[in-house]
Amino acid sequence: MPGPWPLTAERDARGALTIGGVAVTDLAREHGTPLWIVDEHDLRQRCQRYVTGFPGVDVVYASKAWCTVGLLQLVDQEGLLVDVASGGELHTALVAGVAPERLVFHGNNKSIEELDRALEVGVGRIVVDSFDELHRLDRLAAARGTVAPIWLRITPGIDAHTHDYVRTGHDDAKFGFTLSLGLADEALSTARELAHVEVLGIHAHIGSQIFGTDPFIANAEVTLDLMARWREEHGIVLTELNLGGGMGIRYTHEDHPVEVARYGDAVVRTVEERCVALGYPRPRLLVEPGRAIVGPSTITLYEVGTVKPLPGLTTWVSVDGGMSDNIRPALYDAEHEIALVGRGSEVPPRAVTVVGKHCESGDLVRDHAPLPGDLAVGDLIAVAATGAYTASMSSRYNQLPRPAAVLVREGEVRELVRRESFDDLVRLDVPLFAREAQA
Ligand code: LLP
């Protein structure tokens, strides 16, 4: 099966899908649909591929991709650090038991409360994104009588050719200090005048779902050149360099991402050669993948509820989830591979359009999906590579309770996230009147 499917995904004798030795038909019966199914072996393997593929580099898991207590415990066990980008992600990491010094705190608009909490618990590095934040953090650290360990987020002027919504390295970005406008230099000078922040290094993340090693090589070169120039001009030797995440993954059989070890090789070699050329001491290096860690480990299981063939037009297949559990097709025109998984079928495929159950035409799961011609109501279908930016971007549109997530491994199933109930949906609502008074 693999391609974009989890490493342990295979078909049993009846053609039904199993993951981690567990049949998806059993999972649907016991846990319902929609359901996120995480292949633990796949997830741990991907962590290890980064750890070994980037020798001598600290791997930071970007928890925005999927932030649940269990998942963070798992990546923590595998030796990854964790990037959090909000007070909520920070809280989740702390509840998971990740040591605060192993956390990196991102965000272009961290609130006073968020920054103060980061100082209070002793987050390892705070990535400063703006002048406002620099001053805010300095004041907060002063009030606590401490010095905040920071990296400056640099916008390096590298245009990674990816979807507009996930480009971040170009000059006119909302993130970071734009290098070409002199803002990175100004940020360093400002920070050095402040007594309660200490600049330890720089961070540059150029975008997401990037294929090819060139943008990463360019990022390493630009940032190292900057560090060397700062040594000349400011007499400061920064010792840490975080090159961000963004490594592309396979969503369909047509995607051909670069092997992790090739990314690692390209980045580490570039850094080492450049350091020799510049006579600069090799900094502590970090990379920050999110999607590439959790994305491919997970599938979403849906049940088909209606099949509507329009003669000469589209055959619409509706499933029991949709844009509330995966906004990516609607937001980025993302294509995830899809398959009939509850059984096998010898019937030749026909192109159908799979949609969700939301009251919106943009509620797309997959356009022109080649699914067997005998696809019928009650069939289970699965969408591949949904571990990253689906659950984490989920909503309750149309008051659909959020699905459950389970972890499977060698025939065992563990719940990662429980399914929301209808009561959960109204738990925080405050009625204006008692129900009897309404009648
Ligand atoms: N570091 C920083 C500072 C980031 O902003 C991001 C992602 C990452 C690391 C991890 O990038 P990754 O390795 O996951 O590509 N919702 C979009 C992706 C948004 C990415 C946001 N930042 C999607 O579904 O494609």
Tab-separated table of C-alpha atoms and ligand atoms in Angstrom:
chain	number	residue	atom	x	y	z
A	1	MET	CA	0.000	0.000	0.000
A	2	PRO	CA	2.445	2.684	1.273
A	3	GLY	CA	3.085	5.564	-1.173
A	4	PRO	CA	1.274	8.259	0.845
A	5	TRP	CA	-0.132	5.662	3.280
A	6	PRO	CA	1.349	4.845	6.718
A	7	LEU	CA	4.217	2.353	6.785
A	8	THR	CA	2.212	-0.539	8.264
A	9	ALA	CA	-0.850	-0.061	6.030
A	10	GLU	CA	-1.727	-3.213	4.123
A	11	ARG	CA	-4.696	-5.059	2.691
A	12	ASP	CA	-5.905	-8.272	4.344
A	13	ALA	CA	-7.198	-11.335	2.483
A	14	ARG	CA	-10.599	-9.660	1.903
A	15	GLY	CA	-8.958	-6.526	0.601
A	16	ALA	CA	-9.772	-4.508	3.729
A	17	LEU	CA	-7.144	-2.152	5.099
A	18	THR	CA	-5.237	-2.880	8.285
A	19	ILE	CA	-2.914	-0.440	10.050
A	20	GLY	CA	-0.648	-1.426	12.899
A	21	GLY	CA	-2.171	-4.882	12.604
A	22	VAL	CA	-5.694	-3.580	13.269
A	23	ALA	CA	-8.496	-3.767	10.708
A	24	VAL	CA	-10.077	-0.414	9.948
A	25	THR	CA	-13.465	-2.167	9.887
A	26	ASP	CA	-12.987	-3.051	13.587
A	27	LEU	CA	-11.870	0.490	14.378
A	28	ALA	CA	-14.940	1.939	12.680
A	29	ARG	CA	-17.202	-0.410	14.631
A	30	GLU	CA	-15.614	0.372	17.993
A	31	HIS	CA	-14.679	4.024	17.655
A	32	GLY	CA	-17.041	5.311	14.977
A	33	THR	CA	-16.299	7.549	12.012
A	34	PRO	CA	-14.870	9.982	11.090
A	35	LEU	CA	-11.772	8.702	12.841
A	36	TRP	CA	-8.126	9.708	12.755
A	37	ILE	CA	-5.953	6.580	12.865
A	38	VAL	CA	-2.313	7.137	13.762
A	39	ASP	CA	0.277	4.467	12.955
A	40	GLU	CA	2.642	4.578	15.934
A	41	HIS	CA	5.399	2.678	14.161
A	42	ASP	CA	5.275	5.132	11.259
A	43	LEU	CA	5.373	8.136	13.564
A	44	ARG	CA	8.324	6.869	15.593
A	45	GLN	CA	10.156	5.892	12.418
A	46	ARG	CA	9.780	9.380	10.990
A	47	CYS	CA	11.111	10.924	14.185
A	48	GLN	CA	14.113	8.607	13.970
A	49	ARG	CA	14.674	9.367	10.295
A	50	TYR	CA	15.054	13.019	11.221
A	51	VAL	CA	17.267	12.309	14.199
A	52	THR	CA	19.610	10.100	12.165
A	53	GLY	CA	19.152	11.932	8.839
A	54	PHE	CA	20.300	15.216	10.390
A	55	PRO	CA	23.371	14.103	12.335
A	56	GLY	CA	24.458	16.537	15.010
A	57	VAL	CA	21.287	18.583	14.548
A	58	ASP	CA	18.537	19.080	17.126
A	59	VAL	CA	15.156	18.190	15.691
A	60	VAL	CA	12.268	20.281	16.948
A	61	TYR	CA	8.713	19.069	16.333
A	62	ALA	CA	6.484	21.951	15.211
A	63	SER	CA	3.447	21.124	17.313
A	64	LYS	CA	1.120	23.357	15.288
A	65	ALA	CA	0.927	20.407	12.884
A	66	TRP	CA	-0.921	18.393	15.548
A	67	CYS	CA	-0.805	19.216	19.204
A	68	THR	CA	-2.231	16.612	21.567
A	69	VAL	CA	-0.817	15.460	24.879
A	70	GLY	CA	-0.209	11.873	23.731
A	71	LEU	CA	1.508	12.845	20.496
A	72	LEU	CA	3.813	15.280	22.272
A	73	GLN	CA	4.739	12.561	24.766
A	74	LEU	CA	5.593	10.287	21.899
A	75	VAL	CA	7.817	12.748	20.008
A	76	ASP	CA	9.416	13.751	23.309
A	77	GLN	CA	10.269	10.084	23.940
A	78	GLU	CA	11.878	9.960	20.510
A	79	GLY	CA	14.235	12.735	21.533
A	80	LEU	CA	12.706	15.660	19.664
A	81	LEU	CA	12.364	19.146	21.095
A	82	VAL	CA	8.982	20.858	20.706
A	83	ASP	CA	8.035	24.151	19.069
A	84	VAL	CA	4.941	25.829	20.494
A	85	ALA	CA	3.341	28.908	18.996
A	86	SER	CA	0.662	29.907	21.501
A	87	GLY	CA	-0.205	29.735	25.171
A	88	GLY	CA	-2.450	26.764	24.372
A	89	GLU	CA	0.298	24.804	22.653
A	90	LEU	CA	2.638	25.682	25.525
A	91	HIS	CA	0.084	24.422	28.037
A	92	THR	CA	-0.405	21.186	26.097
A	93	ALA	CA	3.351	20.559	26.025
A	94	LEU	CA	3.632	21.182	29.766
A	95	VAL	CA	0.704	18.858	30.483
A	96	ALA	CA	2.450	16.264	28.309
A	97	GLY	CA	5.456	16.575	30.590
A	98	VAL	CA	7.884	18.012	28.042
A	99	ALA	CA	10.692	19.718	29.955
A	100	PRO	CA	10.295	23.514	29.532
A	101	GLU	CA	13.922	23.921	28.475
A	102	ARG	CA	13.168	21.641	25.508
A	103	LEU	CA	10.553	24.071	24.211
A	104	VAL	CA	10.919	26.738	21.545
A	105	PHE	CA	8.283	29.484	21.646
A	106	HIS	CA	7.202	31.006	18.319
A	107	GLY	CA	4.557	33.441	17.175
A	108	ASN	CA	4.287	36.841	15.538
A	109	ASN	CA	1.959	38.214	18.205
A	110	LYS	CA	2.585	36.542	21.511
A	111	SER	CA	0.566	38.213	24.209
A	112	ILE	CA	1.966	39.620	27.425
A	113	GLU	CA	0.414	36.681	29.277
A	114	GLU	CA	1.970	34.180	26.900
A	115	LEU	CA	5.428	35.719	27.132
A	116	ASP	CA	5.234	35.996	30.875
A	117	ARG	CA	4.156	32.378	31.205
A	118	ALA	CA	7.095	31.349	28.999
A	119	LEU	CA	9.456	33.184	31.355
A	120	GLU	CA	7.742	31.791	34.415
A	121	VAL	CA	8.125	28.159	33.355
A	122	GLY	CA	11.559	28.633	31.793
A	123	VAL	CA	10.944	27.918	28.105
A	124	GLY	CA	14.252	27.076	26.402
A	125	ARG	CA	14.195	29.689	23.643
A	126	ILE	CA	11.793	32.461	22.766
A	127	VAL	CA	11.840	33.375	19.095
A	128	VAL	CA	11.356	37.124	18.886
A	129	ASP	CA	9.430	38.226	15.823
A	130	SER	CA	9.081	42.022	16.110
A	131	PHE	CA	10.384	45.171	17.784
A	132	ASP	CA	7.217	45.420	19.850
A	133	GLU	CA	7.850	41.978	21.192
A	134	LEU	CA	11.514	42.658	21.871
A	135	HIS	CA	10.644	45.555	24.179
A	136	ARG	CA	7.699	43.729	25.718
A	137	LEU	CA	9.831	40.723	26.558
A	138	ASP	CA	12.630	42.855	27.958
A	139	ARG	CA	10.187	44.578	30.325
A	140	LEU	CA	8.653	41.274	31.432
A	141	ALA	CA	12.040	39.667	32.019
A	142	ALA	CA	13.176	42.732	33.972
A	143	ALA	CA	10.105	42.469	36.188
A	144	ARG	CA	10.998	38.858	36.896
A	145	GLY	CA	14.642	39.727	37.446
A	146	THR	CA	15.734	37.389	34.688
A	147	VAL	CA	17.238	37.432	31.199
A	148	ALA	CA	15.218	35.882	28.352
A	149	PRO	CA	17.156	33.521	26.062
A	150	ILE	CA	16.109	34.511	22.552
A	151	TRP	CA	16.569	33.898	18.864
A	152	LEU	CA	15.746	36.596	16.348
A	153	ARG	CA	13.421	35.452	13.598
A	154	ILE	CA	14.922	36.593	10.326
A	155	THR	CA	12.998	36.912	7.077
A	156	PRO	CA	15.795	35.921	4.728
A	157	GLY	CA	14.292	36.935	1.376
A	158	ILE	CA	14.036	33.407	0.023
A	159	ASP	CA	10.984	32.674	-2.021
A	160	ALA	CA	10.130	29.011	-1.644
A	161	HIS	CA	7.790	28.072	-4.459
A	162	THR	CA	4.848	26.764	-2.549
A	163	HIS	CA	1.245	27.810	-1.912
A	164	ASP	CA	0.926	31.538	-1.154
A	165	TYR	CA	-0.634	30.866	2.238
A	166	VAL	CA	2.350	28.840	3.430
A	167	ARG	CA	5.216	31.010	2.123
A	168	THR	CA	7.038	32.841	4.882
A	169	GLY	CA	10.592	33.552	3.761
A	170	HIS	CA	9.906	36.296	1.195
A	171	ASP	CA	10.561	39.943	2.070
A	172	ASP	CA	6.987	41.111	2.461
A	173	ALA	CA	5.978	38.472	5.023
A	174	LYS	CA	4.070	38.966	8.249
A	175	PHE	CA	6.764	37.075	10.171
A	176	GLY	CA	10.156	38.182	11.364
A	177	PHE	CA	12.703	40.897	10.734
A	178	THR	CA	13.197	41.475	7.009
A	179	LEU	CA	16.872	41.178	6.219
A	180	SER	CA	16.852	43.204	2.998
A	181	LEU	CA	15.194	46.165	4.717
A	182	GLY	CA	17.875	46.309	7.385
A	183	LEU	CA	15.424	45.247	10.087
A	184	ALA	CA	17.401	42.186	11.148
A	185	ASP	CA	20.435	44.393	11.827
A	186	GLU	CA	18.325	46.887	13.689
A	187	ALA	CA	16.801	44.098	15.770
A	188	LEU	CA	20.240	42.881	16.795
A	189	SER	CA	21.367	46.381	17.753
A	190	THR	CA	18.177	46.999	19.699
A	191	ALA	CA	18.365	43.655	21.486
A	192	ARG	CA	21.945	44.276	22.508
A	193	GLU	CA	20.953	47.490	24.207
A	194	LEU	CA	18.344	45.693	26.277
A	195	ALA	CA	19.564	44.229	29.537
A	196	HIS	CA	16.981	41.482	29.880
A	197	VAL	CA	17.177	39.633	26.576
A	198	GLU	CA	20.144	37.646	25.374
A	199	VAL	CA	20.421	36.881	21.668
A	200	LEU	CA	21.761	33.350	21.324
A	201	GLY	CA	21.030	32.751	17.694
A	202	ILE	CA	18.771	33.236	14.754
A	203	HIS	CA	15.814	31.457	13.274
A	204	ALA	CA	14.580	31.439	9.683
A	205	HIS	CA	11.662	29.391	8.398
A	206	ILE	CA	11.005	29.797	4.691
A	207	GLY	CA	7.684	28.052	4.171
A	208	SER	CA	5.927	24.741	4.120
A	209	GLN	CA	5.465	21.712	1.831
A	210	ILE	CA	8.702	22.549	0.008
A	211	PHE	CA	10.099	19.988	-2.401
A	212	GLY	CA	13.806	19.986	-3.211
A	213	THR	CA	16.825	20.939	-1.167
A	214	ASP	CA	17.765	24.238	-2.838
A	215	PRO	CA	15.631	26.587	-0.708
A	216	PHE	CA	17.049	24.988	2.451
A	217	ILE	CA	20.608	25.338	1.181
A	218	ALA	CA	19.939	28.974	0.321
A	219	ASN	CA	18.483	29.549	3.777
A	220	ALA	CA	21.549	28.066	5.476
A	221	GLU	CA	23.869	30.205	3.338
A	222	VAL	CA	22.015	33.455	3.876
A	223	THR	CA	21.732	32.990	7.643
A	224	LEU	CA	25.362	31.927	8.098
A	225	ASP	CA	26.564	34.865	6.008
A	226	LEU	CA	24.524	37.093	8.266
A	227	MET	CA	26.043	35.575	11.397
A	228	ALA	CA	29.532	36.058	9.965
A	229	ARG	CA	28.767	39.652	9.036
A	230	TRP	CA	27.450	40.348	12.519
A	231	ARG	CA	30.681	39.012	13.931
A	232	GLU	CA	32.556	41.560	11.780
A	233	GLU	CA	30.243	44.489	12.350
A	234	HIS	CA	29.041	43.886	15.900
A	235	GLY	CA	31.731	41.644	17.320
A	236	ILE	CA	29.138	39.069	18.356
A	237	VAL	CA	29.417	35.338	17.687
A	238	LEU	CA	25.958	33.785	17.703
A	239	THR	CA	26.135	30.084	18.412
A	240	GLU	CA	22.700	28.765	17.453
A	241	LEU	CA	20.930	28.502	14.123
A	242	ASN	CA	17.406	27.178	13.610
A	243	LEU	CA	16.613	26.647	9.936
A	244	GLY	CA	12.901	26.005	10.412
A	245	GLY	CA	10.719	23.291	8.956
A	246	GLY	CA	8.840	22.942	5.723
A	247	MET	CA	10.036	19.640	4.304
A	248	GLY	CA	7.472	18.410	1.806
A	249	ILE	CA	5.638	15.102	2.124
A	250	ARG	CA	3.739	12.758	-0.114
A	251	TYR	CA	-0.014	13.284	-0.239
A	252	THR	CA	-0.576	11.247	-3.393
A	253	HIS	CA	1.359	8.678	-5.392
A	254	GLU	CA	2.348	11.495	-7.778
A	255	ASP	CA	4.276	13.431	-5.089
A	256	HIS	CA	7.983	12.696	-4.902
A	257	PRO	CA	9.491	14.413	-1.891
A	258	VAL	CA	13.179	14.398	-1.127
A	259	GLU	CA	14.422	11.688	1.257
A	260	VAL	CA	15.014	12.986	4.783
A	261	ALA	CA	18.675	11.960	4.693
A	262	ARG	CA	19.193	14.019	1.532
A	263	TYR	CA	17.750	17.099	3.211
A	264	GLY	CA	19.960	16.396	6.201
A	265	ASP	CA	22.998	15.859	4.086
A	266	ALA	CA	22.456	19.010	2.052
A	267	VAL	CA	21.860	21.195	5.097
A	268	VAL	CA	24.664	19.814	7.269
A	269	ARG	CA	27.178	19.868	4.403
A	270	THR	CA	26.242	23.415	3.437
A	271	VAL	CA	26.613	24.609	7.005
A	272	GLU	CA	29.938	22.880	7.499
A	273	GLU	CA	31.426	24.100	4.220
A	274	ARG	CA	30.162	27.614	4.712
A	275	CYS	CA	31.533	27.747	8.255
A	276	VAL	CA	34.949	26.667	7.008
A	277	ALA	CA	34.826	29.244	4.211
A	278	LEU	CA	33.811	31.994	6.623
A	279	GLY	CA	36.101	30.840	9.419
A	280	TYR	CA	33.035	30.744	11.637
A	281	PRO	CA	32.574	28.189	14.450
A	282	ARG	CA	29.888	25.660	13.550
A	283	PRO	CA	26.778	26.744	15.441
A	284	ARG	CA	24.387	24.434	17.228
A	285	LEU	CA	21.959	23.580	14.438
A	286	LEU	CA	18.239	22.923	14.666
A	287	VAL	CA	15.495	22.062	12.207
A	288	GLU	CA	11.790	22.246	12.890
A	289	PRO	CA	9.618	19.846	10.892
A	290	GLY	CA	5.946	19.470	11.712
A	291	ARG	CA	4.178	18.042	8.695
A	292	ALA	CA	6.948	15.557	7.897
A	293	ILE	CA	6.753	14.066	11.392
A	294	VAL	CA	3.021	13.514	11.810
A	295	GLY	CA	1.490	13.978	8.357
A	296	PRO	CA	2.144	10.600	6.749
A	297	SER	CA	1.490	8.592	9.922
A	298	THR	CA	-2.235	9.194	9.905
A	299	ILE	CA	-5.331	8.478	7.852
A	300	THR	CA	-8.885	9.701	8.254
A	301	LEU	CA	-11.552	7.048	8.056
A	302	TYR	CA	-15.017	8.056	6.804
A	303	GLU	CA	-18.237	6.224	6.030
A	304	VAL	CA	-20.080	6.889	2.799
A	305	GLY	CA	-23.569	8.208	3.491
A	306	THR	CA	-24.961	9.053	0.071
A	307	VAL	CA	-24.046	8.404	-3.562
A	308	LYS	CA	-25.675	10.707	-6.093
A	309	PRO	CA	-24.875	10.030	-9.739
A	310	LEU	CA	-25.967	12.892	-12.005
A	311	PRO	CA	-26.228	11.483	-15.555
A	312	GLY	CA	-23.586	13.086	-17.765
A	313	LEU	CA	-22.412	15.193	-14.838
A	314	THR	CA	-20.725	14.468	-11.522
A	315	THR	CA	-21.207	11.527	-9.199
A	316	TRP	CA	-21.283	13.030	-5.714
A	317	VAL	CA	-20.213	10.824	-2.826
A	318	SER	CA	-20.865	12.279	0.634
A	319	VAL	CA	-18.999	11.189	3.730
A	320	ASP	CA	-19.715	11.820	7.410
A	321	GLY	CA	-17.038	14.495	7.986
A	322	GLY	CA	-15.509	17.082	5.674
A	323	MET	CA	-14.133	20.595	5.946
A	324	SER	CA	-14.512	20.614	9.737
A	325	ASP	CA	-11.966	17.794	10.106
A	326	ASN	CA	-9.855	18.649	7.052
A	327	ILE	CA	-9.962	22.207	5.753
A	328	ARG	CA	-6.903	21.692	3.513
A	329	PRO	CA	-8.713	20.908	0.224
A	330	ALA	CA	-10.949	23.979	0.650
A	331	LEU	CA	-8.162	26.276	1.823
A	332	TYR	CA	-5.171	25.251	-0.290
A	333	ASP	CA	-6.702	23.100	-3.064
A	334	ALA	CA	-4.801	20.306	-1.350
A	335	GLU	CA	-5.136	16.836	-2.798
A	336	HIS	CA	-4.974	13.854	-0.471
A	337	GLU	CA	-5.093	10.348	-1.883
A	338	ILE	CA	-8.301	8.496	-1.133
A	339	ALA	CA	-9.210	4.813	-1.238
A	340	LEU	CA	-11.986	2.347	-0.564
A	341	VAL	CA	-10.687	0.564	2.539
A	342	GLY	CA	-13.511	-1.406	4.166
A	343	ARG	CA	-13.278	-4.119	1.500
A	344	GLY	CA	-11.532	-4.845	-1.752
A	345	SER	CA	-13.162	-4.420	-5.146
A	346	GLU	CA	-12.371	-5.734	-8.607
A	347	VAL	CA	-14.778	-3.275	-10.226
A	348	PRO	CA	-12.902	-0.736	-12.367
A	349	PRO	CA	-12.685	2.762	-10.890
A	350	ARG	CA	-14.729	5.730	-12.016
A	351	ALA	CA	-14.096	9.360	-11.135
A	352	VAL	CA	-16.339	10.630	-8.374
A	353	THR	CA	-16.277	13.790	-6.300
A	354	VAL	CA	-16.084	13.077	-2.589
A	355	VAL	CA	-17.571	15.777	-0.396
A	356	GLY	CA	-18.337	16.284	3.268
A	357	LYS	CA	-21.630	16.806	5.059
A	358	HIS	CA	-21.355	20.560	5.593
A	359	CYS	CA	-23.757	23.131	4.213
A	360	GLU	CA	-21.273	24.532	1.761
A	361	SER	CA	-20.267	23.715	-1.818
A	362	GLY	CA	-16.585	24.218	-1.029
A	363	ASP	CA	-16.745	21.308	1.404
A	364	LEU	CA	-14.520	19.131	-0.711
A	365	VAL	CA	-12.694	15.969	0.294
A	366	ARG	CA	-11.345	14.999	-3.120
A	367	ASP	CA	-12.279	15.989	-6.629
A	368	HIS	CA	-12.112	13.387	-9.442
A	369	ALA	CA	-11.305	10.584	-7.045
A	370	PRO	CA	-10.877	7.289	-8.862
A	371	LEU	CA	-12.934	4.963	-6.672
A	372	PRO	CA	-14.350	1.525	-7.593
A	373	GLY	CA	-17.548	1.660	-9.630
A	374	ASP	CA	-19.443	-0.378	-7.020
A	375	LEU	CA	-18.767	2.126	-4.217
A	376	ALA	CA	-21.937	2.182	-2.125
A	377	VAL	CA	-23.563	3.657	0.943
A	378	GLY	CA	-21.990	2.183	4.088
A	379	ASP	CA	-18.562	1.702	2.523
A	380	LEU	CA	-15.538	2.882	4.463
A	381	ILE	CA	-13.118	5.144	2.653
A	382	ALA	CA	-9.867	6.607	3.908
A	383	VAL	CA	-7.938	9.758	3.154
A	384	ALA	CA	-4.143	9.524	3.332
A	385	ALA	CA	-1.574	11.714	5.074
A	386	THR	CA	-3.946	13.591	7.351
A	387	GLY	CA	-1.777	13.783	10.471
A	388	ALA	CA	-0.655	17.362	9.905
A	389	TYR	CA	-2.865	20.455	9.878
A	390	THR	CA	-6.196	18.643	9.824
A	391	ALA	CA	-7.069	17.947	13.473
A	392	SER	CA	-5.091	21.032	14.474
A	393	MET	CA	-7.137	23.194	12.106
A	394	SER	CA	-10.439	21.466	12.770
A	395	SER	CA	-13.628	23.314	13.589
A	396	ARG	CA	-17.104	22.475	14.753
A	397	TYR	CA	-18.812	23.924	11.722
A	398	ASN	CA	-22.481	22.875	11.626
A	399	GLN	CA	-21.966	21.694	15.227
A	400	LEU	CA	-20.238	18.520	14.115
A	401	PRO	CA	-18.495	17.030	17.144
A	402	ARG	CA	-14.777	16.657	16.540
A	403	PRO	CA	-13.750	13.080	15.654
A	404	ALA	CA	-11.737	10.783	17.892
A	405	ALA	CA	-8.110	9.875	17.214
A	406	VAL	CA	-6.619	6.467	17.945
A	407	LEU	CA	-3.066	5.183	17.981
A	408	VAL	CA	-2.481	1.682	16.589
A	409	ARG	CA	0.513	-0.566	16.972
A	410	GLU	CA	1.016	-4.317	16.644
A	411	GLY	CA	-2.657	-5.092	17.041
A	412	GLU	CA	-3.184	-2.713	19.964
A	413	VAL	CA	-5.397	0.356	19.928
A	414	ARG	CA	-5.094	3.330	22.263
A	415	GLU	CA	-7.222	6.449	22.284
A	416	LEU	CA	-5.308	9.694	21.739
A	417	VAL	CA	-8.263	12.033	21.678
A	418	ARG	CA	-11.823	11.149	22.606
A	419	ARG	CA	-14.700	11.940	20.280
A	420	GLU	CA	-16.617	15.057	21.242
A	421	SER	CA	-20.193	14.538	22.360
A	422	PHE	CA	-23.189	16.758	21.629
A	423	ASP	CA	-22.958	17.910	25.236
A	424	ASP	CA	-19.349	18.945	24.655
A	425	LEU	CA	-20.627	21.160	21.862
A	426	VAL	CA	-22.762	23.231	24.230
A	427	ARG	CA	-20.608	22.893	27.329
A	428	LEU	CA	-19.371	26.483	27.210
A	429	ASP	CA	-22.588	28.008	25.941
A	430	VAL	CA	-24.407	30.137	28.482
A	431	PRO	CA	-28.201	29.915	28.146
A	432	LEU	CA	-29.984	33.224	28.509
A	433	PHE	CA	-33.139	31.671	29.877
A	434	ALA	CA	-34.089	28.474	31.659
A	435	ARG	CA	-35.503	25.874	29.262
A	436	GLU	CA	-38.951	25.887	30.944
A	437	ALA	CA	-39.151	29.651	30.620
A	438	GLN	CA	-38.523	29.326	26.871
A	439	ALA	CA	-41.493	26.969	26.357
B	1	LLP	N1	8.485	26.415	12.112
B	1	LLP	C1	7.722	27.496	11.954
B	1	LLP	C2	8.141	28.769	12.531
B	1	LLP	C3	6.502	27.406	11.250
B	1	LLP	O1	5.749	28.484	11.085
B	1	LLP	C4	6.103	26.156	10.723
B	1	LLP	C5	4.842	26.015	10.010
B	1	LLP	C6	6.935	25.040	10.929
B	1	LLP	C7	8.128	25.214	11.626
B	1	LLP	C8	6.592	23.669	10.447
B	1	LLP	O2	6.425	23.596	9.074
B	1	LLP	P1	6.175	22.157	8.408
B	1	LLP	O3	7.410	21.343	8.607
B	1	LLP	O4	5.014	21.559	9.091
B	1	LLP	O5	5.880	22.456	6.981
B	1	LLP	N2	-1.603	24.788	7.493
B	1	LLP	C9	-0.674	24.641	6.384
B	1	LLP	C10	0.751	24.691	6.854
B	1	LLP	C11	1.078	25.922	7.675
B	1	LLP	C12	2.499	25.902	8.193
B	1	LLP	C13	2.689	26.915	9.267
B	1	LLP	N3	4.008	26.962	9.830
B	1	LLP	C14	-0.987	23.355	5.637
B	1	LLP	O6	-1.931	22.650	5.987
B	1	LLP	O7	-0.330	23.043	4.643
